[in-house]
Short mmCIF file of C-alpha atoms and ligand atoms in Angstrom, two decimals:
data_model
loop_
_atom_site.label_atom_id
_atom_site.label_comp_id
_atom_site.label_asym_id
_atom_site.label_seq_id
_atom_site.Cartn_x
_atom_site.Cartn_y
_atom_site.Cartn_z
CA MET A 1 0.10 0.03 0.07
CA ILE A 2 1.25 3.36 -0.72
CA ALA A 3 1.42 5.72 2.14
CA GLU A 4 -0.73 8.77 2.05
CA ILE A 5 1.46 11.93 1.83
CA PRO A 6 0.16 14.25 4.72
CA VAL A 7 -0.97 17.48 3.36
CA ASP A 8 1.24 20.23 4.70
CA LEU A 9 -1.00 23.31 4.45
CA GLU A 10 1.52 25.73 6.01
CA HIS A 11 4.02 24.69 3.36
CA GLU A 12 1.41 24.92 0.74
CA CYS A 13 0.31 28.48 1.86
CA ASN A 14 3.77 29.99 2.19
CA PRO A 15 3.46 32.91 -0.32
CA TRP A 16 7.34 32.61 -1.15
CA LEU A 17 6.94 28.94 -1.84
CA ALA A 18 3.69 29.34 -3.82
CA ALA A 19 5.38 32.17 -5.96
CA GLU A 20 8.38 29.89 -6.60
CA ALA A 21 6.10 27.01 -7.68
CA ARG A 22 4.43 28.99 -10.44
CA PHE A 23 7.74 30.52 -11.44
CA ASN A 24 9.48 27.19 -11.70
CA ARG A 25 6.59 25.55 -13.76
CA ALA A 26 6.48 28.32 -16.24
CA ALA A 27 10.30 28.65 -16.49
CA ASP A 28 10.53 24.87 -17.30
CA LYS A 29 7.80 25.33 -20.01
CA LEU A 30 9.67 28.18 -21.39
CA GLY A 31 12.89 26.10 -21.16
CA LEU A 32 14.75 29.26 -19.39
CA ASP A 33 18.31 28.71 -18.99
CA ASP A 34 19.80 28.75 -15.25
CA GLY A 35 21.30 32.08 -15.54
CA MET A 36 18.23 33.77 -16.71
CA ARG A 37 16.21 32.10 -14.03
CA LYS A 38 18.79 33.50 -11.28
CA VAL A 39 18.33 36.99 -12.70
CA LEU A 40 14.59 36.76 -12.84
CA LYS A 41 14.37 35.30 -9.43
CA ALA A 42 16.70 37.51 -7.36
CA PRO A 43 15.03 40.76 -6.09
CA ALA A 44 17.02 43.81 -7.41
CA ARG A 45 16.93 45.54 -4.18
CA GLU A 46 15.77 44.83 -0.61
CA VAL A 47 15.80 47.44 2.08
CA THR A 48 15.01 47.00 5.66
CA VAL A 49 14.82 50.21 7.89
CA SER A 50 14.31 50.94 11.53
CA ILE A 51 11.59 53.31 12.33
CA PRO A 52 11.91 55.22 15.51
CA VAL A 53 8.64 56.70 16.55
CA MET A 54 7.37 58.69 19.71
CA LEU A 55 4.11 57.11 20.68
CA ASP A 56 1.24 59.23 22.06
CA ASP A 57 2.00 58.24 25.89
CA GLY A 58 5.70 59.41 25.41
CA ARG A 59 7.29 56.06 24.84
CA LEU A 60 9.85 55.60 22.19
CA GLU A 61 9.10 52.56 19.99
CA VAL A 62 11.15 51.26 16.97
CA PHE A 63 9.13 49.54 14.11
CA THR A 64 10.80 47.77 11.19
CA GLY A 65 9.94 48.43 7.71
CA TYR A 66 10.86 46.78 4.34
CA ARG A 67 10.76 47.75 0.70
CA VAL A 68 11.70 45.11 -1.88
CA GLN A 69 12.16 45.84 -5.61
CA HIS A 70 11.97 42.74 -7.27
CA SER A 71 12.56 43.97 -10.81
CA ILE A 72 13.15 47.28 -12.52
CA ALA A 73 13.81 45.55 -15.90
CA ARG A 74 10.76 47.02 -17.70
CA GLY A 75 10.46 50.24 -15.72
CA PRO A 76 10.11 51.57 -12.14
CA ALA A 77 9.21 49.08 -9.46
CA LYS A 78 5.37 49.39 -8.63
CA GLY A 79 3.53 47.86 -5.74
CA GLY A 80 1.85 48.43 -2.52
CA ILE A 81 2.73 49.11 1.30
CA ARG A 82 1.08 47.06 3.90
CA TYR A 83 0.87 47.62 7.67
CA ALA A 84 0.40 44.53 9.67
CA PRO A 85 1.84 42.90 12.76
CA ASP A 86 2.82 39.62 10.89
CA VAL A 87 4.52 41.27 7.86
CA THR A 88 7.70 39.25 6.94
CA ILE A 89 10.48 39.96 4.50
CA ASP A 90 9.54 36.63 2.77
CA GLU A 91 5.88 37.69 2.18
CA VAL A 92 6.97 41.21 0.91
CA ARG A 93 9.59 39.55 -1.47
CA ALA A 94 6.87 37.29 -2.81
CA LEU A 95 4.28 39.79 -3.23
CA ALA A 96 6.95 42.03 -5.09
CA SER A 97 7.67 39.41 -7.50
CA TRP A 98 3.90 39.08 -8.05
CA MET A 99 3.66 42.65 -9.09
CA THR A 100 6.56 42.13 -11.50
CA TRP A 101 4.55 39.32 -13.28
CA LYS A 102 1.14 41.23 -12.88
CA CYS A 103 2.52 44.45 -14.72
CA ALA A 104 4.16 42.34 -17.28
CA VAL A 105 0.93 40.56 -18.17
CA ALA A 106 -0.87 44.09 -18.46
CA ASN A 107 2.08 44.97 -20.65
CA ILE A 108 2.49 48.24 -18.49
CA PRO A 109 5.93 49.67 -18.25
CA TYR A 110 6.71 48.82 -14.70
CA GLY A 111 8.65 46.28 -12.57
CA GLY A 112 7.37 45.05 -9.49
CA GLY A 113 7.77 46.11 -5.84
CA LYS A 114 6.13 45.88 -2.30
CA GLY A 115 6.74 47.42 1.00
CA GLY A 116 5.61 46.48 4.52
CA VAL A 117 5.82 47.86 8.23
CA ILE A 118 5.49 45.51 11.07
CA CYS A 119 2.81 47.28 13.06
CA ASP A 120 -0.63 46.75 14.46
CA PRO A 121 -2.67 49.53 12.90
CA THR A 122 -5.85 48.66 15.24
CA VAL A 123 -3.87 49.96 18.31
CA LEU A 124 -2.27 53.04 16.74
CA SER A 125 -3.62 56.57 16.71
CA MET A 126 -3.98 58.58 13.48
CA GLY A 127 -1.13 60.67 14.83
CA GLU A 128 1.05 57.58 15.49
CA LEU A 129 0.32 56.24 11.99
CA GLU A 130 1.31 59.51 10.47
CA ARG A 131 4.45 59.72 12.14
CA ILE A 132 5.41 55.94 11.34
CA THR A 133 4.44 56.63 7.60
CA ARG A 134 6.59 59.97 7.48
CA ARG A 135 9.57 58.35 9.06
CA TYR A 136 9.31 55.03 6.88
CA THR A 137 9.20 57.38 3.88
CA ALA A 138 12.20 59.53 5.11
CA ALA A 139 14.00 56.23 5.69
CA ILE A 140 13.35 54.84 2.10
CA VAL A 141 13.28 58.37 0.24
CA ASP A 142 16.57 57.57 -1.59
CA PHE A 143 15.00 54.44 -3.10
CA ILE A 144 11.60 55.66 -4.46
CA GLY A 145 10.52 58.19 -6.86
CA PRO A 146 8.36 58.40 -10.04
CA GLU A 147 11.33 56.95 -12.21
CA VAL A 148 12.59 54.47 -9.42
CA ASP A 149 9.64 52.84 -7.50
CA VAL A 150 6.28 54.04 -7.04
CA PRO A 151 4.30 52.70 -3.92
CA ALA A 152 0.67 52.34 -3.42
CA PRO A 153 -1.88 51.45 -0.98
CA ASP A 154 -2.13 47.90 0.32
CA MET A 155 -3.57 45.99 3.30
CA ASN A 156 -4.18 48.62 5.99
CA THR A 157 -2.95 51.66 4.28
CA ASN A 158 -5.16 53.90 2.08
CA GLU A 159 -5.41 57.52 0.31
CA GLN A 160 -4.44 59.28 3.46
CA THR A 161 -1.22 57.18 3.86
CA MET A 162 -0.40 57.93 0.22
CA ALA A 163 -0.85 61.76 0.88
CA TRP A 164 1.53 61.56 3.72
CA ILE A 165 4.18 59.69 1.69
CA MET A 166 3.76 62.07 -1.07
CA ASP A 167 4.09 64.99 1.27
CA THR A 168 7.17 63.75 2.88
CA TYR A 169 8.80 62.89 -0.17
CA SER A 170 8.02 66.26 -1.65
CA MET A 171 9.31 67.91 1.37
CA HIS A 172 12.71 66.16 0.91
CA HIS A 173 12.88 67.08 -2.61
CA ARG A 174 11.67 70.88 -2.24
CA GLN A 175 9.07 70.46 -4.57
CA THR A 176 5.54 68.65 -5.00
CA VAL A 177 5.97 65.33 -6.66
CA THR A 178 2.62 63.60 -7.03
CA ALA A 179 3.88 60.80 -9.24
CA VAL A 180 5.82 59.27 -6.36
CA VAL A 181 2.90 57.34 -5.28
CA THR A 182 -0.45 56.23 -6.63
CA GLY A 183 -3.94 55.71 -5.00
CA LYS A 184 -3.95 59.23 -3.55
CA PRO A 185 -6.96 61.14 -3.19
CA LEU A 186 -8.57 62.60 -6.39
CA ASN A 187 -7.71 66.32 -5.45
CA LEU A 188 -3.96 65.38 -4.68
CA GLY A 189 -3.33 63.80 -8.11
CA GLY A 190 -5.45 60.66 -7.77
CA SER A 191 -7.17 59.34 -10.75
CA ARG A 192 -10.81 58.90 -11.70
CA GLY A 193 -11.92 55.31 -11.78
CA ARG A 194 -9.37 54.02 -9.33
CA PRO A 195 -11.87 52.82 -6.52
CA GLU A 196 -13.68 50.69 -9.23
CA ALA A 197 -10.62 49.68 -11.24
CA THR A 198 -9.91 46.27 -9.77
CA GLY A 199 -13.74 45.13 -9.59
CA ARG A 200 -14.10 46.58 -13.36
CA GLY A 201 -11.06 44.54 -14.45
CA CYS A 202 -12.63 41.34 -12.78
CA LEU A 203 -15.79 42.04 -14.69
CA ILE A 204 -14.01 42.70 -18.10
CA SER A 205 -12.12 39.57 -17.97
CA THR A 206 -15.05 37.38 -16.86
CA LEU A 207 -17.25 38.92 -19.75
CA GLU A 208 -13.99 37.82 -21.92
CA ALA A 209 -14.13 34.36 -20.24
CA LEU A 210 -17.85 33.89 -20.64
CA LYS A 211 -17.84 34.74 -24.39
CA LYS A 212 -15.20 32.24 -24.86
CA LEU A 213 -17.43 29.58 -23.26
CA GLY A 214 -20.40 30.53 -24.98
CA ILE A 215 -22.28 31.81 -21.91
CA GLY A 216 -24.38 34.89 -21.93
CA PRO A 217 -24.14 37.44 -19.12
CA THR A 218 -27.59 37.00 -18.09
CA ASP A 219 -26.86 33.29 -17.60
CA ALA A 220 -24.12 33.95 -15.17
CA ARG A 221 -24.59 33.26 -11.63
CA VAL A 222 -21.93 34.55 -9.33
CA VAL A 223 -20.70 33.76 -5.90
CA ILE A 224 -18.47 36.37 -4.36
CA GLN A 225 -16.13 35.96 -1.37
CA GLY A 226 -15.42 39.38 0.26
CA PHE A 227 -17.73 42.24 -0.11
CA GLY A 228 -15.13 44.97 0.26
CA ASN A 229 -13.35 47.15 -2.49
CA VAL A 230 -12.73 44.37 -5.20
CA GLY A 231 -15.68 42.08 -4.47
CA GLY A 232 -18.25 44.93 -3.58
CA MET A 233 -17.34 46.95 -6.90
CA ALA A 234 -17.39 43.75 -8.90
CA ALA A 235 -20.73 42.70 -7.48
CA LYS A 236 -22.26 46.25 -8.32
CA LEU A 237 -20.90 46.24 -11.93
CA MET A 238 -21.69 42.68 -12.62
CA THR A 239 -25.28 43.04 -11.72
CA LYS A 240 -25.38 46.11 -13.96
CA VAL A 241 -24.75 44.00 -17.01
CA GLY A 242 -26.99 41.32 -16.16
CA PHE A 243 -25.03 38.67 -13.97
CA LYS A 244 -26.91 37.28 -11.10
CA VAL A 245 -25.04 37.46 -7.78
CA ILE A 246 -26.51 34.49 -6.02
CA ALA A 247 -24.21 34.51 -2.79
CA VAL A 248 -22.00 36.88 -1.00
CA ILE A 249 -19.63 35.51 1.73
CA GLU A 250 -18.13 37.72 4.36
CA TRP A 251 -15.92 36.76 7.41
CA ASP A 252 -19.09 36.62 9.61
CA GLY A 253 -21.52 34.86 7.25
CA ALA A 254 -23.01 34.46 3.77
CA VAL A 255 -26.19 35.31 2.18
CA TYR A 256 -27.94 33.60 -0.77
CA ASN A 257 -30.58 34.30 -3.21
CA PRO A 258 -30.97 31.97 -6.27
CA LYS A 259 -32.80 34.61 -8.23
CA GLY A 260 -29.97 37.07 -7.55
CA LEU A 261 -29.31 39.31 -4.68
CA ASP A 262 -30.05 43.18 -4.90
CA VAL A 263 -26.32 44.20 -4.35
CA LEU A 264 -27.05 47.85 -3.70
CA ALA A 265 -29.55 47.08 -1.07
CA LEU A 266 -27.15 44.49 0.36
CA MET A 267 -24.47 47.20 0.72
CA GLN A 268 -26.89 49.44 2.36
CA HIS A 269 -27.92 46.77 4.72
CA ARG A 270 -24.15 46.19 5.65
CA LYS A 271 -23.69 49.95 6.15
CA GLU A 272 -26.63 50.07 8.38
CA THR A 273 -26.18 46.98 10.51
CA GLY A 274 -22.38 46.44 9.98
CA SER A 275 -22.99 42.94 8.52
CA ILE A 276 -24.33 41.22 5.53
CA VAL A 277 -26.20 38.63 7.72
CA ASP A 278 -29.95 38.69 8.23
CA PHE A 279 -30.40 40.51 4.85
CA SER A 280 -34.15 40.74 4.08
CA GLY A 281 -33.53 40.08 0.29
CA GLY A 282 -31.76 36.65 0.81
CA GLU A 283 -31.35 33.76 3.14
CA ASN A 284 -28.34 33.14 5.54
CA ILE A 285 -26.46 30.09 4.63
CA ASP A 286 -23.23 28.57 5.78
CA ARG A 287 -20.06 30.16 4.41
CA GLU A 288 -18.40 26.95 3.31
CA GLU A 289 -21.69 25.73 1.68
CA ALA A 290 -21.98 29.14 -0.19
CA MET A 291 -18.28 28.86 -1.43
CA PHE A 292 -19.12 25.70 -3.23
CA LEU A 293 -22.40 26.34 -4.72
CA GLU A 294 -22.98 25.45 -8.26
CA CYS A 295 -22.41 28.69 -10.16
CA GLU A 296 -20.72 30.01 -13.70
CA VAL A 297 -18.42 32.37 -11.75
CA LEU A 298 -16.75 32.05 -8.28
CA LEU A 299 -14.98 35.33 -7.50
CA PRO A 300 -12.73 35.01 -4.40
CA ALA A 301 -12.06 38.70 -3.29
CA ALA A 302 -10.99 38.49 0.23
CA LYS A 303 -7.77 37.01 0.99
CA GLU A 304 -5.07 34.44 -0.05
CA ASN A 305 -5.23 30.60 0.24
CA VAL A 306 -8.93 30.12 0.22
CA LEU A 307 -8.79 27.37 -2.19
CA THR A 308 -6.28 24.50 -1.14
CA SER A 309 -5.62 20.80 -1.86
CA LEU A 310 -8.08 20.20 0.89
CA ASN A 311 -11.16 21.88 -0.71
CA ALA A 312 -10.38 22.71 -4.32
CA HIS A 313 -12.17 19.49 -5.38
CA ARG A 314 -15.47 21.00 -4.03
CA VAL A 315 -15.35 23.88 -6.43
CA ARG A 316 -18.61 23.88 -8.63
CA CYS A 317 -17.87 26.94 -10.94
CA LYS A 318 -17.19 27.08 -14.71
CA ILE A 319 -14.91 30.28 -14.26
CA LEU A 320 -12.83 31.06 -11.19
CA CYS A 321 -12.00 35.06 -11.34
CA GLU A 322 -9.22 35.53 -8.81
CA GLY A 323 -10.10 39.07 -7.48
CA ALA A 324 -7.94 38.49 -4.54
CA ASN A 325 -4.13 38.07 -4.63
CA GLY A 326 -3.26 34.25 -4.28
CA PRO A 327 -6.63 32.90 -3.34
CA THR A 328 -5.52 29.42 -4.90
CA THR A 329 -2.48 27.46 -3.81
CA ALA A 330 -0.21 25.77 -6.21
CA PRO A 331 -1.43 22.15 -5.55
CA ALA A 332 -5.08 23.43 -5.96
CA ASP A 333 -4.07 24.57 -9.42
CA ASP A 334 -3.91 20.95 -10.57
CA ILE A 335 -7.35 19.89 -9.00
CA LEU A 336 -9.05 22.91 -10.78
CA ALA A 337 -7.23 22.10 -14.03
CA ASP A 338 -8.50 18.33 -13.71
CA LYS A 339 -12.10 19.65 -13.21
CA GLY A 340 -11.86 21.72 -16.26
CA VAL A 341 -12.44 25.17 -14.36
CA PHE A 342 -11.45 28.20 -16.58
CA VAL A 343 -9.19 30.04 -14.28
CA LEU A 344 -8.58 33.65 -14.57
CA PRO A 345 -5.46 34.01 -12.60
CA ASP A 346 -4.94 37.07 -10.27
CA ILE A 347 -2.12 38.27 -12.10
CA LEU A 348 -4.53 38.72 -14.91
CA ALA A 349 -7.90 39.19 -13.48
CA ASN A 350 -7.01 41.72 -10.61
CA GLY A 351 -4.58 43.77 -12.82
CA GLY A 352 -7.32 46.40 -13.20
CA GLY A 353 -5.99 48.15 -10.03
CA VAL A 354 -2.48 48.48 -10.98
CA THR A 355 -3.36 49.46 -14.57
CA VAL A 356 -5.48 52.41 -13.32
CA SER A 357 -2.53 53.20 -10.87
CA TYR A 358 -0.42 53.26 -14.15
CA PHE A 359 -2.90 55.69 -15.49
CA GLU A 360 -2.68 58.05 -12.34
CA TRP A 361 1.13 58.12 -12.65
CA VAL A 362 0.91 58.95 -16.52
CA GLN A 363 -1.71 61.86 -15.59
CA ASP A 364 0.60 63.21 -12.73
CA ARG A 365 3.65 63.28 -14.95
CA GLN A 366 1.63 65.15 -17.79
CA GLY A 367 -0.17 67.38 -15.14
CA PHE A 368 -3.26 66.61 -17.38
CA PHE A 369 -6.31 64.58 -15.99
CA TRP A 370 -8.64 62.33 -17.76
CA ASN A 371 -12.25 62.07 -17.45
CA GLU A 372 -13.73 58.78 -16.08
CA ASP A 373 -14.87 57.39 -19.62
CA LEU A 374 -11.35 57.65 -20.89
CA VAL A 375 -10.02 55.90 -17.84
CA ASN A 376 -12.59 53.00 -18.25
CA THR A 377 -11.93 52.85 -21.95
CA ARG A 378 -8.44 52.52 -21.75
CA LEU A 379 -8.71 49.98 -18.77
CA GLU A 380 -11.06 47.77 -21.00
CA GLU A 381 -8.47 47.94 -23.92
CA ILE A 382 -5.82 46.84 -21.64
CA MET A 383 -7.85 43.93 -19.88
CA VAL A 384 -9.15 42.56 -22.98
CA ASN A 385 -5.65 42.63 -24.63
CA SER A 386 -4.14 40.82 -21.62
CA PHE A 387 -6.99 38.29 -21.60
CA HIS A 388 -6.26 37.43 -25.22
CA ASP A 389 -2.49 37.44 -24.85
CA VAL A 390 -2.95 34.95 -21.95
CA THR A 391 -5.55 32.58 -23.58
CA SER A 392 -3.59 32.53 -26.89
CA TYR A 393 -0.35 31.67 -25.02
CA SER A 394 -2.30 28.95 -23.16
CA GLU A 395 -3.72 27.37 -26.39
CA SER A 396 -0.57 27.58 -28.36
CA HIS A 397 1.61 26.12 -25.56
CA LYS A 398 -1.11 23.78 -24.27
CA VAL A 399 -0.90 24.94 -20.67
CA ASP A 400 -3.42 26.11 -18.10
CA ASN A 401 -4.10 29.78 -18.01
CA ARG A 402 -2.14 30.51 -14.87
CA THR A 403 0.98 28.87 -16.35
CA ALA A 404 0.24 30.71 -19.60
CA ALA A 405 0.04 34.14 -17.74
CA TYR A 406 3.43 33.33 -15.89
CA MET A 407 5.07 32.14 -19.09
CA LEU A 408 4.06 35.13 -20.82
CA ALA A 409 5.07 37.52 -17.76
CA LEU A 410 8.53 35.78 -17.45
CA ASP A 411 9.18 35.76 -21.42
CA ARG A 412 8.40 39.59 -21.39
CA VAL A 413 10.70 40.41 -18.43
CA ALA A 414 13.48 38.05 -19.71
CA PHE A 415 13.28 39.62 -23.30
CA ALA A 416 13.67 43.12 -21.79
CA ILE A 417 16.73 41.84 -19.77
CA LYS A 418 18.12 40.36 -22.96
CA LEU A 419 17.55 43.52 -24.82
CA ARG A 420 19.33 45.75 -21.98
CA GLY A 421 22.04 43.12 -21.54
CA ILE A 422 23.81 42.74 -18.14
CA TYR A 423 25.81 45.79 -17.27
CA ALA A 424 29.07 45.21 -15.73
P1 LIG B 1 -11.24 45.14 1.41
O1 LIG B 1 -10.58 45.22 2.81
O2 LIG B 1 -11.54 46.36 0.90
O3 LIG B 1 -12.19 43.84 1.25
C1 LIG B 1 -11.89 42.51 1.65
C2 LIG B 1 -13.37 42.16 2.33
O4 LIG B 1 -13.03 40.70 2.48
C3 LIG B 1 -13.69 42.76 3.56
O5 LIG B 1 -15.25 43.17 3.37
C4 LIG B 1 -13.60 41.64 4.53
O6 LIG B 1 -14.50 41.79 5.72
C5 LIG B 1 -13.68 40.40 3.78
N1 LIG B 1 -13.13 39.44 4.55
C6 LIG B 1 -11.98 39.19 5.12
N2 LIG B 1 -11.91 37.90 5.58
C7 LIG B 1 -12.74 37.16 5.01
C8 LIG B 1 -13.08 35.86 5.16
N3 LIG B 1 -12.25 35.05 5.70
N4 LIG B 1 -14.06 35.29 4.39
C9 LIG B 1 -14.91 36.29 3.74
N5 LIG B 1 -14.87 37.62 3.52
C10 LIG B 1 -13.75 37.92 4.24
O7 LIG B 1 -9.75 44.64 0.43
P2 LIG B 1 -9.77 44.56 -1.03
O8 LIG B 1 -9.00 45.92 -1.44
O9 LIG B 1 -11.19 44.36 -1.75
O10 LIG B 1 -8.78 43.38 -1.41
C11 LIG B 1 -9.36 42.19 -1.40
C12 LIG B 1 -8.30 41.31 -2.09
O11 LIG B 1 -7.96 41.75 -3.38
C13 LIG B 1 -6.90 41.21 -1.40
O12 LIG B 1 -6.37 39.95 -1.69
C14 LIG B 1 -6.03 42.27 -2.24
O13 LIG B 1 -4.68 41.88 -2.18
C15 LIG B 1 -6.60 42.02 -3.55
N6 LIG B 1 -6.40 43.10 -4.67
C16 LIG B 1 -6.97 44.42 -4.25
C17 LIG B 1 -6.78 45.30 -5.36
C18 LIG B 1 -7.38 46.73 -5.00
O14 LIG B 1 -7.24 47.50 -5.91
N7 LIG B 1 -7.98 46.88 -3.92
C19 LIG B 1 -5.96 45.16 -6.52
C20 LIG B 1 -5.51 43.88 -6.41
C21 LIG B 1 -5.64 42.83 -5.69
#
């Protein structure tokens, strides 16, 4: 009898190992030589900084911050900054490489980067957060800039954080430099359409997938996990074009209506009660049960590692649209492929956010701002092109969509490195 291999979820869910598994599979398929693999894998620069901050009660505390620039081969590094108690350099490094591949799939002129500060924002005052942000920015001021590395919001950072970073950077440079970060408030150089961009990108790629599978939008039943920026916006935009959002799953419960939920009313209900539970336009159901309902589109838009080797066999969707980053582990990929699920991998599906961030940077550098229609038209063009680039690659190389997206990305970055040559 063959002994059963124990499922090591901790290993399976490690972001760096997950990134490496996808990288290796794509590099093998491309037949990349060892030297190029080494160059593509190695982060271009990693900075660790100490952030001394005076707390409100007069104590002096020292926080640790990171900024990793994984690649600058195709342009400035680009990626968010997260504040969380469990931030690690491994995680930041993995997320930075993810950004390199995402920007390459969208074919926008960026590399990839990510930053993080180890802190617990739930116990910090606004004043403390501002001082952490400004001192962190001062510590990395020589390593960021519109032509160097352009941060953006991520977990627990927002428009206000970006405004503080922009101001601190500008004070050091003795001039206002709005293009140093994206995700800024609209009246400080932000872009129209940015809050909806990731959800809109999910809608656009899902529409293309439905077309490919011969399913009409009005026949599309959607299950969404996470009703925040990405999931909420996607739900709103999807219902507008006729999809039926039959279930929404949050951390504290799930609601279901086989005829389709009234998404705007559900948003209002959550605003009033603080939860999606007990919504009069649907019934409460078990969160696990909701996740594995039969549907055309499953849209995880909450967090990473929700589909693993333990549960991927229960998925009953035709299309998996990865709104979140890393919702599927590498072993779960094979299970989904065996089931014939059409996967829109995160580095394709949620690329709408970084694409409109790119538009924000372009507008800031031009000092000329676009209306929302123009932003949305240009976003659609990029998302549709990326979808077709990935699916053509998948068909011509006979690989699944995720492997195709990684192959395309690695190929584009490797090509840039070859053209530039290795400076010595
Ligand atoms: P958000 O905080 O606005 O929304 C996340 C939602 O998920 C919240 O409503 C939260 O309550 C819910 N949630 C948390 N844990 C959950 C659980 N266990 N089950 C169900 N729901 C849960 O965050 P967001 O900006 O929408 O980001 C969601 C995901 O999308 C993240 O993985 C993020 O990295 C990724 N992403 C976001 C963007 C963007 O532009 N916002 C771009 C690319 C990728």
